[in-house]
Short mmCIF file of C-alpha atoms in Angstrom, two decimals:
data_model
loop_
_atom_site.label_atom_id
_atom_site.label_comp_id
_atom_site.label_asym_id
_atom_site.label_seq_id
_atom_site.Cartn_x
_atom_site.Cartn_y
_atom_site.Cartn_z
CA UNK A 30 43.55 -70.38 -62.74
CA UNK A 31 42.02 -70.34 -59.19
CA UNK A 32 40.66 -73.53 -57.95
CA UNK A 33 37.32 -73.85 -56.59
CA UNK A 34 37.27 -73.52 -52.84
CA UNK A 35 40.56 -71.23 -52.60
CA UNK A 36 41.36 -69.09 -49.80
CA UNK A 37 40.81 -65.39 -50.27
CA UNK A 38 43.34 -62.74 -49.26
CA UNK A 39 43.15 -58.72 -49.17
CA UNK A 40 46.38 -57.83 -50.87
CA UNK A 41 45.48 -54.20 -51.67
CA UNK A 42 43.54 -51.29 -49.98
CA UNK A 43 42.59 -48.02 -51.67
CA UNK A 44 40.72 -45.62 -49.13
CA UNK A 45 39.64 -41.93 -49.72
CA UNK A 46 37.76 -40.85 -46.81
CA UNK A 47 36.94 -37.47 -44.87
CA UNK A 48 39.98 -38.38 -42.53
CA UNK A 49 42.40 -38.73 -45.42
CA UNK A 50 43.29 -40.66 -48.47
CA UNK A 51 45.67 -43.86 -48.23
CA UNK A 52 45.41 -46.83 -46.12
CA UNK A 53 48.12 -45.88 -43.62
CA UNK A 54 46.85 -42.18 -43.23
CA UNK A 55 43.27 -43.38 -42.68
CA UNK A 56 44.24 -46.15 -40.09
CA UNK A 57 46.56 -43.59 -38.30
CA UNK A 58 43.49 -41.19 -38.03
CA UNK A 59 41.35 -43.84 -36.66
CA UNK A 60 43.51 -45.01 -33.90
CA UNK A 61 44.59 -41.62 -32.79
CA UNK A 62 41.28 -39.68 -33.08
CA UNK A 63 41.60 -37.23 -36.08
CA UNK A 64 38.01 -36.51 -37.28
CA UNK A 65 36.68 -35.56 -40.71
CA UNK A 66 33.41 -34.07 -39.71
CA UNK A 67 33.03 -30.41 -40.18
CA UNK A 68 30.54 -27.63 -40.82
CA UNK A 69 29.98 -27.29 -44.42
CA UNK A 70 31.77 -24.45 -45.84
CA UNK A 71 29.72 -21.46 -47.18
CA UNK A 72 30.34 -22.33 -50.84
CA UNK A 73 29.63 -26.25 -50.55
CA UNK A 74 26.47 -27.48 -52.24
CA UNK A 75 25.04 -28.65 -48.81
CA UNK A 76 26.04 -25.58 -46.92
CA UNK A 77 22.28 -24.66 -46.49
CA UNK A 78 20.96 -28.20 -46.28
CA UNK A 79 22.78 -29.76 -43.19
CA UNK A 80 24.74 -28.73 -40.01
CA UNK A 81 27.35 -31.20 -40.40
CA UNK A 82 29.01 -33.48 -43.11
CA UNK A 83 32.34 -35.76 -43.48
CA UNK A 84 33.89 -33.75 -46.39
CA UNK A 85 36.96 -35.16 -48.34
CA UNK A 86 40.13 -33.09 -47.82
CA UNK A 87 41.37 -31.63 -51.24
CA UNK A 88 42.50 -34.42 -53.58
CA UNK A 89 44.42 -34.50 -56.76
CA UNK A 90 41.99 -36.14 -59.40
CA UNK A 91 44.96 -36.15 -61.91
CA UNK A 92 44.03 -36.98 -65.54
CA UNK A 93 40.55 -38.62 -64.47
CA UNK A 94 38.51 -35.52 -64.23
CA UNK A 95 40.59 -33.37 -66.68
CA UNK A 96 40.29 -35.81 -69.78
CA UNK A 97 37.78 -35.48 -72.33
CA UNK A 98 35.47 -37.77 -70.21
CA UNK A 99 36.00 -35.92 -67.00
CA UNK A 100 33.26 -33.51 -67.40
CA UNK A 101 30.65 -36.29 -67.68
CA UNK A 102 31.62 -38.37 -64.83
CA UNK A 103 29.77 -38.22 -61.66
CA UNK A 104 31.86 -37.76 -58.56
CA UNK A 105 31.28 -41.25 -57.52
CA UNK A 106 33.02 -42.30 -60.74
CA UNK A 107 35.98 -40.14 -60.16
CA UNK A 108 36.43 -41.28 -56.63
CA UNK A 109 36.01 -44.80 -57.40
CA UNK A 110 38.77 -44.71 -60.05
CA UNK A 111 41.19 -42.90 -57.74
CA UNK A 112 40.55 -45.68 -55.03
CA UNK A 113 41.03 -48.34 -57.65
CA UNK A 114 44.54 -47.05 -58.68
CA UNK A 115 45.54 -46.90 -55.04
CA UNK A 116 44.45 -50.42 -54.43
CA UNK A 117 46.06 -51.82 -57.54
CA UNK A 118 49.30 -50.08 -56.97
CA UNK A 119 49.29 -51.19 -53.19
CA UNK A 120 48.79 -54.84 -54.42
CA UNK A 121 51.42 -54.58 -56.79
CA UNK A 122 49.18 -55.76 -59.54
CA UNK A 123 50.34 -55.09 -63.08
CA UNK A 124 47.40 -56.38 -65.55
CA UNK A 125 48.76 -58.18 -68.38
CA UNK A 126 52.01 -59.01 -66.26
CA UNK A 127 51.17 -60.61 -63.02
CA UNK A 128 47.23 -60.99 -63.35
CA UNK A 129 45.40 -62.23 -66.41
CA UNK A 130 42.85 -59.32 -67.49
CA UNK A 131 40.38 -62.13 -68.38
CA UNK A 132 40.76 -63.34 -64.50
CA UNK A 133 40.29 -60.03 -62.70
CA UNK A 134 36.80 -58.81 -61.83
CA UNK A 135 35.33 -55.56 -60.81
CA UNK A 136 32.32 -55.41 -58.24
CA UNK A 137 31.37 -51.93 -57.07
CA UNK A 138 28.58 -50.66 -54.81
CA UNK A 139 26.85 -47.43 -54.08
CA UNK A 140 23.44 -45.50 -55.25
CA UNK A 141 24.80 -44.37 -58.35
CA UNK A 142 25.01 -40.74 -59.56
CA UNK A 143 22.35 -39.16 -57.98
CA UNK A 144 24.15 -35.74 -57.88
CA UNK A 145 24.41 -35.89 -61.43
CA UNK A 146 20.68 -36.48 -61.58
CA UNK A 147 19.80 -33.61 -59.63
CA UNK A 148 21.85 -31.31 -61.58
CA UNK A 149 20.32 -32.43 -64.80
CA UNK A 150 16.75 -32.09 -63.40
CA UNK A 151 17.50 -28.49 -62.26
CA UNK A 152 19.11 -27.74 -65.63
CA UNK A 153 16.06 -28.90 -67.55
CA UNK A 154 13.61 -27.11 -65.26
CA UNK A 155 15.58 -23.91 -65.94
CA UNK A 156 16.60 -24.02 -69.38
CA UNK A 157 14.21 -26.66 -71.16
CA UNK A 158 14.91 -29.73 -73.07
CA UNK A 159 18.18 -28.54 -74.74
CA UNK A 160 19.88 -28.48 -71.26
CA UNK A 161 19.74 -32.31 -70.84
CA UNK A 162 23.15 -33.76 -71.33
CA UNK A 163 23.31 -36.77 -74.03
CA UNK A 164 25.60 -38.34 -71.48
CA UNK A 165 23.08 -38.02 -68.73
CA UNK A 166 22.68 -41.80 -68.44
CA UNK A 167 26.35 -42.71 -68.23
CA UNK A 168 26.48 -40.27 -65.38
CA UNK A 169 23.66 -41.92 -63.26
CA UNK A 170 24.13 -45.61 -63.85
CA UNK A 171 25.05 -47.46 -60.73
CA UNK A 172 27.47 -49.62 -62.94
CA UNK A 173 29.53 -46.92 -64.14
CA UNK A 174 32.20 -46.83 -61.37
CA UNK A 175 32.88 -50.67 -62.21
CA UNK A 176 32.67 -50.02 -65.92
CA UNK A 177 34.78 -46.93 -65.77
CA UNK A 178 37.28 -48.91 -63.83
CA UNK A 179 37.17 -51.88 -66.15
CA UNK A 180 37.83 -49.79 -69.33
CA UNK A 181 40.52 -47.89 -67.55
CA UNK A 182 42.59 -50.54 -66.44
CA UNK A 183 41.41 -53.24 -69.07
CA UNK A 184 39.86 -55.58 -66.76
CA UNK A 185 37.98 -58.01 -68.73
CA UNK A 186 36.39 -60.39 -66.00
CA UNK A 187 33.32 -60.44 -64.28
CA UNK A 188 31.97 -56.98 -63.66
CA UNK A 189 28.86 -55.74 -61.80
CA UNK A 190 27.44 -53.09 -59.34
CA UNK A 191 25.69 -53.67 -55.73
CA UNK A 192 22.90 -51.63 -54.66
CA UNK A 193 21.99 -52.81 -51.04
CA UNK A 194 21.90 -49.40 -49.46
CA UNK A 195 24.66 -48.99 -46.82
CA UNK A 196 25.50 -52.54 -47.04
CA UNK A 197 26.62 -52.30 -50.71
CA UNK A 198 30.36 -52.17 -50.18
CA UNK A 199 30.33 -55.03 -47.68
CA UNK A 200 28.19 -56.98 -49.93
CA UNK A 201 30.62 -56.46 -52.88
CA UNK A 202 33.34 -57.62 -50.92
CA UNK A 203 31.18 -60.95 -50.06
CA UNK A 204 30.45 -61.19 -53.78
CA UNK A 205 33.87 -61.21 -54.58
CA UNK A 206 34.81 -63.94 -52.27
CA UNK A 207 31.90 -65.96 -53.44
CA UNK A 208 33.68 -65.42 -57.26
CA UNK A 209 36.98 -66.27 -56.10
CA UNK A 210 35.81 -69.34 -54.15
CA UNK A 211 34.04 -70.64 -57.21
CA UNK A 212 37.31 -70.50 -59.30
CA UNK A 213 35.56 -67.92 -61.60
CA UNK A 214 38.20 -65.17 -60.97
CA UNK A 215 41.71 -65.05 -59.55
CA UNK A 216 41.57 -61.38 -58.48
CA UNK A 217 38.56 -59.09 -57.66
CA UNK A 218 38.72 -55.49 -57.13
CA UNK A 219 35.70 -54.67 -55.21
CA UNK A 220 34.23 -52.01 -52.67
CA UNK A 221 31.95 -48.87 -53.13
CA UNK A 222 32.05 -45.09 -53.93
CA UNK A 223 29.71 -42.53 -52.52
CA UNK A 224 29.12 -38.87 -53.32
CA UNK A 225 25.99 -38.29 -51.33
CA UNK A 226 26.80 -34.74 -50.33
CA UNK A 227 24.38 -32.64 -52.66
CA UNK A 228 21.06 -30.84 -51.53
CA UNK A 229 18.07 -33.35 -52.16
CA UNK A 230 19.83 -36.35 -50.63
CA UNK A 231 21.18 -34.45 -47.58
CA UNK A 232 17.81 -32.88 -47.06
CA UNK A 233 15.92 -36.16 -47.13
CA UNK A 234 17.75 -37.29 -44.30
CA UNK A 235 17.82 -33.90 -42.18
CA UNK A 236 13.91 -33.60 -42.83
CA UNK A 237 13.74 -37.14 -41.41
CA UNK A 238 15.61 -36.34 -38.17
CA UNK A 239 18.12 -38.72 -38.90
CA UNK A 240 21.21 -36.53 -38.86
CA UNK A 241 23.15 -35.40 -35.81
CA UNK A 242 22.42 -32.07 -34.86
CA UNK A 243 23.03 -29.14 -32.15
CA UNK A 244 26.63 -29.85 -31.53
CA UNK A 245 28.94 -26.91 -30.97
CA UNK A 246 32.01 -29.12 -31.89
CA UNK A 247 31.32 -30.89 -35.07
CA UNK A 248 33.89 -33.56 -34.14
CA UNK A 249 32.11 -34.79 -31.36
CA UNK A 250 28.71 -35.01 -33.11
CA UNK A 251 29.14 -38.58 -34.19
CA UNK A 252 29.18 -40.82 -31.03
CA UNK A 253 27.99 -44.28 -31.58
CA UNK A 254 26.77 -46.17 -28.64
CA UNK A 255 26.79 -43.00 -26.41
CA UNK A 256 23.88 -41.81 -24.23
CA UNK A 257 23.76 -38.46 -25.93
CA UNK A 258 23.84 -39.56 -29.67
CA UNK A 259 21.07 -37.86 -31.69
CA UNK A 260 21.75 -39.28 -35.57
CA UNK A 261 24.51 -39.71 -37.91
CA UNK A 262 26.74 -37.58 -39.85
CA UNK A 263 26.61 -37.94 -43.66
CA UNK A 264 29.76 -38.48 -45.43
CA UNK A 265 31.46 -39.17 -48.66
CA UNK A 266 34.27 -41.44 -49.99
CA UNK A 267 35.45 -44.51 -51.71
CA UNK A 268 36.86 -47.49 -50.61
CA UNK A 269 38.16 -50.45 -52.88
CA UNK A 270 39.90 -53.54 -51.76
CA UNK A 271 41.80 -56.21 -54.12
CA UNK A 272 40.74 -59.63 -53.10
CA UNK A 273 42.97 -62.33 -54.38
CA UNK A 274 42.97 -66.23 -54.12
CA UNK A 275 45.54 -66.91 -51.56
CA UNK A 276 47.36 -69.37 -54.31
CA UNK A 277 47.52 -66.48 -56.66
CA UNK A 278 48.77 -64.22 -54.27
CA UNK A 279 51.57 -66.71 -53.23
CA UNK A 280 52.50 -67.47 -56.63
CA UNK A 281 53.35 -64.04 -57.30
CA UNK A 282 55.06 -63.59 -54.01
CA UNK A 283 52.45 -61.08 -52.62
CA UNK A 284 51.66 -60.44 -48.96
CA UNK A 285 48.28 -59.92 -47.65
CA UNK A 286 46.86 -57.91 -44.81
CA UNK A 287 44.24 -60.25 -43.72
CA UNK A 288 42.31 -63.24 -45.07
CA UNK A 289 38.55 -62.92 -45.84
CA UNK A 290 37.56 -66.15 -43.95
CA UNK A 291 33.83 -66.10 -44.39
CA UNK A 292 30.82 -63.79 -44.69
CA UNK A 293 27.13 -63.78 -43.98
CA UNK A 294 24.67 -61.92 -45.86
CA UNK A 295 20.83 -61.99 -45.15
CA UNK A 296 17.71 -59.99 -44.71
CA UNK A 297 15.62 -58.64 -41.61
CA UNK A 298 12.49 -58.95 -43.76
CA UNK A 299 11.06 -56.37 -41.24
CA UNK A 300 10.76 -52.84 -42.35
CA UNK A 301 12.28 -50.46 -45.15
CA UNK A 302 14.12 -48.27 -42.77
CA UNK A 303 14.09 -49.61 -39.38
CA UNK A 304 16.24 -52.48 -37.93
CA UNK A 305 14.70 -55.37 -36.15
CA UNK A 306 14.62 -54.52 -32.51
CA UNK A 307 15.10 -58.19 -31.57
CA UNK A 308 18.40 -58.28 -33.77
CA UNK A 309 17.56 -61.91 -34.79
CA UNK A 310 18.22 -60.77 -38.47
CA UNK A 311 21.72 -59.25 -37.79
CA UNK A 312 22.73 -62.00 -35.31
CA UNK A 313 21.92 -64.69 -37.73
CA UNK A 314 24.15 -62.79 -40.34
CA UNK A 315 27.04 -62.92 -37.88
CA UNK A 316 26.60 -66.66 -36.99
CA UNK A 317 26.32 -67.24 -40.91
CA UNK A 318 29.71 -65.54 -41.29
CA UNK A 319 31.37 -67.55 -38.40
CA UNK A 320 30.05 -70.54 -39.97
CA UNK A 321 31.07 -69.83 -43.48
CA UNK A 322 34.75 -69.62 -41.88
CA UNK A 323 34.49 -72.39 -39.58
CA UNK A 324 35.41 -70.15 -36.72
CA UNK A 325 33.83 -70.37 -33.18
CA UNK A 326 32.80 -67.18 -31.57
CA UNK A 327 35.35 -67.19 -28.87
CA UNK A 328 38.04 -66.72 -31.51
CA UNK A 329 36.89 -63.25 -32.56
CA UNK A 330 38.76 -60.75 -30.85
CA UNK A 331 37.15 -57.53 -32.24
CA UNK A 332 33.94 -56.43 -34.13
CA UNK A 333 34.18 -53.18 -36.07
CA UNK A 334 30.36 -52.14 -35.61
CA UNK A 335 28.11 -50.70 -38.15
CA UNK A 336 27.45 -48.33 -35.23
CA UNK A 337 25.90 -45.29 -37.13
CA UNK A 338 25.22 -43.18 -33.71
CA UNK A 339 21.14 -43.58 -34.28
CA UNK A 340 18.98 -44.39 -31.22
CA UNK A 341 17.43 -47.36 -32.72
CA UNK A 342 20.49 -48.84 -34.81
CA UNK A 343 23.13 -48.88 -32.31
CA UNK A 344 20.78 -50.75 -29.80
CA UNK A 345 19.45 -53.34 -32.31
CA UNK A 346 23.19 -53.98 -33.30
CA UNK A 347 24.28 -54.44 -29.63
CA UNK A 348 21.47 -56.81 -29.05
CA UNK A 349 22.35 -58.80 -32.12
CA UNK A 350 26.03 -59.00 -30.99
CA UNK A 351 25.05 -60.37 -27.75
CA UNK A 352 23.01 -62.91 -29.60
CA UNK A 353 25.63 -64.13 -31.78
CA UNK A 354 28.57 -64.33 -29.58
CA UNK A 355 26.86 -65.18 -26.23
CA UNK A 356 29.40 -65.42 -23.48
CA UNK A 357 32.26 -64.94 -25.90
CA UNK A 358 31.28 -61.02 -26.73
CA UNK A 359 34.38 -59.71 -28.29
CA UNK A 360 35.83 -55.91 -28.09
CA UNK A 361 33.80 -53.52 -30.05
CA UNK A 362 34.11 -50.25 -31.60
CA UNK A 363 32.82 -47.80 -34.35
CA UNK A 364 35.07 -46.14 -36.44
CA UNK A 365 32.11 -43.80 -37.83
CA UNK A 366 32.61 -41.70 -34.73
CA UNK A 367 35.48 -40.12 -36.99
CA UNK A 368 34.53 -40.65 -40.64
CA UNK A 369 30.59 -39.95 -40.36
CA UNK A 370 28.57 -42.41 -42.27
CA UNK A 371 29.80 -42.90 -45.96
CA UNK A 372 26.94 -45.19 -46.82
CA UNK A 373 28.12 -48.03 -48.80
CA UNK A 374 31.64 -47.02 -48.47
CA UNK A 375 31.69 -47.35 -44.72
CA UNK A 376 31.72 -50.92 -44.96
CA UNK A 377 34.83 -51.30 -47.23
CA UNK A 378 36.73 -48.66 -44.93
CA UNK A 379 35.44 -50.62 -41.79
CA UNK A 380 36.54 -53.87 -43.42
CA UNK A 381 39.96 -52.60 -44.12
CA UNK A 382 40.09 -51.39 -40.40
CA UNK A 383 39.13 -54.70 -39.32
CA UNK A 384 41.86 -56.18 -41.39
CA UNK A 385 44.58 -53.79 -40.23
CA UNK A 386 43.59 -54.41 -36.59
CA UNK A 387 45.02 -57.98 -37.25
CA UNK A 388 47.91 -56.79 -39.11
CA UNK A 389 48.93 -54.16 -36.37
CA UNK A 390 47.43 -55.71 -33.48
CA UNK A 391 46.11 -52.45 -32.40
CA UNK A 392 41.93 -52.07 -32.57
CA UNK A 393 40.56 -48.52 -33.02
CA UNK A 394 38.53 -46.94 -30.19
CA UNK A 395 34.89 -45.41 -30.60
CA UNK A 396 35.82 -41.82 -29.86
CA UNK A 397 33.40 -39.48 -28.20
CA UNK A 398 32.01 -42.57 -26.37
CA UNK A 399 31.72 -40.71 -23.03
CA UNK A 400 28.82 -42.21 -21.37
CA UNK A 401 28.09 -45.67 -23.01
CA UNK A 402 23.99 -46.38 -23.30
CA UNK A 403 23.26 -49.05 -20.94
CA UNK A 404 21.09 -50.46 -23.80
CA UNK A 405 24.32 -51.16 -25.33
CA UNK A 406 26.00 -53.59 -22.96
CA UNK A 407 29.30 -54.13 -25.01
CA UNK A 408 32.98 -54.59 -24.25
CA UNK A 409 33.61 -51.01 -25.92
CA UNK A 410 36.87 -50.06 -26.95
CA UNK A 411 36.87 -46.31 -25.70
CA UNK A 412 39.18 -43.42 -25.99
CA UNK A 413 42.37 -45.01 -26.82
CA UNK A 414 43.45 -47.91 -29.00
CA UNK A 415 43.59 -51.29 -27.51
CA UNK A 416 46.46 -54.06 -28.32
CA UNK A 417 44.61 -57.00 -28.63
CA UNK A 418 46.28 -58.82 -31.45
CA UNK A 419 42.99 -60.64 -32.65
CA UNK A 420 43.27 -63.75 -34.79
CA UNK A 421 40.02 -62.92 -36.27
CA UNK A 422 37.73 -59.77 -36.51
CA UNK A 423 34.10 -59.49 -37.90
CA UNK A 424 32.91 -56.18 -39.78
CA UNK A 425 29.00 -55.46 -39.83
CA UNK A 426 27.23 -53.50 -42.30
CA UNK A 427 23.49 -53.09 -42.43
CA UNK A 428 21.44 -51.13 -44.84
CA UNK A 429 17.83 -49.93 -45.37
CA UNK A 430 15.42 -52.56 -46.52
CA UNK A 431 17.05 -54.92 -43.89
CA UNK A 432 19.99 -55.70 -45.68
CA UNK A 433 22.79 -57.20 -43.43
CA UNK A 434 26.27 -58.36 -44.36
CA UNK A 435 29.07 -59.50 -41.98
CA UNK A 436 32.73 -60.13 -42.99
CA UNK A 437 34.87 -62.37 -41.06
CA UNK A 438 38.45 -61.64 -41.51
CA UNK A 439 41.52 -63.91 -40.19
CA UNK A 440 45.30 -63.79 -40.12
CA UNK A 441 46.68 -63.63 -43.72
CA UNK A 442 48.11 -67.03 -44.78
CA UNK A 443 50.31 -65.85 -47.51
CA UNK A 444 53.79 -66.46 -47.11
CA UNK A 445 54.84 -62.72 -46.66
CA UNK A 446 52.21 -61.04 -44.50
CA UNK A 447 51.84 -57.21 -45.40
CA UNK A 448 53.46 -55.11 -42.94
CA UNK A 449 52.26 -51.21 -41.58
CA UNK A 450 54.47 -48.27 -41.16
CA UNK A 451 55.82 -48.53 -37.67
CA UNK A 452 54.43 -44.96 -36.91
CA UNK A 453 50.89 -46.37 -37.26
CA UNK A 454 51.60 -48.70 -34.29
CA UNK A 455 52.60 -45.73 -31.81
#
C-alpha cells in the first residue's frame, strides 16, 4: 500500500492522435514536423461544417467496437479503451499480478458522448420515439470512458470523470497525483478522450469564428504565437498516462519517463470563454505548480504551452508565463501546431511531450511560427527541436470557464529510467 506523500512517476503512456498512435510515433512527429491537420474528406461527417480538422489516421479497434457492446459505444469510449490498453502495456502492468485491482484507479476527462446525442436527436426527429436507443444514456454519460475501462480491465479502485473543458485531461492527471499522494491508490490510469468531429459541435466553433480558416495548406493553419494566426483547428484523440507511486514502481522494477513533481489548479473567475487578459489566474496556477513541487522558476527549462493559435489566448498565456517566471523565462513551444486542439486530450498529449522532453533531452518546436507576435515575447523554440536536457518541464492547459491547470514534471526517480527509441533523438 502506498504511503501518504509518496512521489508519483509516469510509467506508461498511451496516445492516439492525428499525428499517429503510440508514444514514440507521436513524439517523433512532434519533433520532426509531421502534421495531422487536413481538409475533411467528402464522406466525413464534418465535411460541410469546417474547413480543417485534426482527424485520426485509420486505427484498428480490434474487439472493442466489433463486440456486442461495440454498437452502443460512443467513439470517445472506444478511443479511451485503446489508449488504456496501450498505456497499461507500456507500463508492464498486469492487474492482479503486479498491481492490486483494488488499488488502481481510473480518472478520464472529456465532454462525453455528444456525437451519440446528436445522432439520437436526429433519429428521433426523423423516425419518432421508437428510434431512440435504450442505450442512449450509456452512450452519452461522461463517466462511461472511465467506467468501461474499469469494467474491461477489472480495475476496482477510485473511478471518476472530469469535466473542465479543455483542461479536463490535465486535471485528471492532477487529481490522480492527489489520489496517489494521499495513499488512496498505488496506480491511476488517467487522461482524456475526445471525439468532437461531428456537425453541431464543430459548427458552434465555426460560427463563433474561433477556427482557423482561409489557409491553402492545411498543415500551416495552426500557428500558435504567430502574427498570422486566426484560430485553432478542432481535432480528435485520446491520451492516457499510467501514474504510479514511485515506491510501487520501484518495488516492481518499473522505469519511469518522468515524475509528476507538482501541479496547480485554479480559476480565472473572469469569463465563460475568454481568458483573463492580465494573465493573473494562469500565472498563479503556474506558481502553485512550482510551489507544489518545491521548485524554483529557474530550474524549469521548458514550458509546453496551451498555445491554441487564437489571438486572445496566446497573448494572455504569454503574459502569464512572464509573470510566473520573471527573469527566468524558460523555452516555450506549442505542439498544437501539428496536432490541432484535441480539447481535453491535448493536455495529456502535451504532458507526455513535456515528460519525453526530459527523457530524450529534446524539446519539440512550435512549427509554422514564422513571425512571432511581439505581444508574445517568449523564448520560442522554432522550426527545429532544441537540445535542452531540462531537469523540470511545465505543461499548461486552460479551459472554458477560466479553468487553469499546470503540471510540473521532473526527472524520474525510479531506479531504471525509461528510454526512448534512439531514432526519436535524431
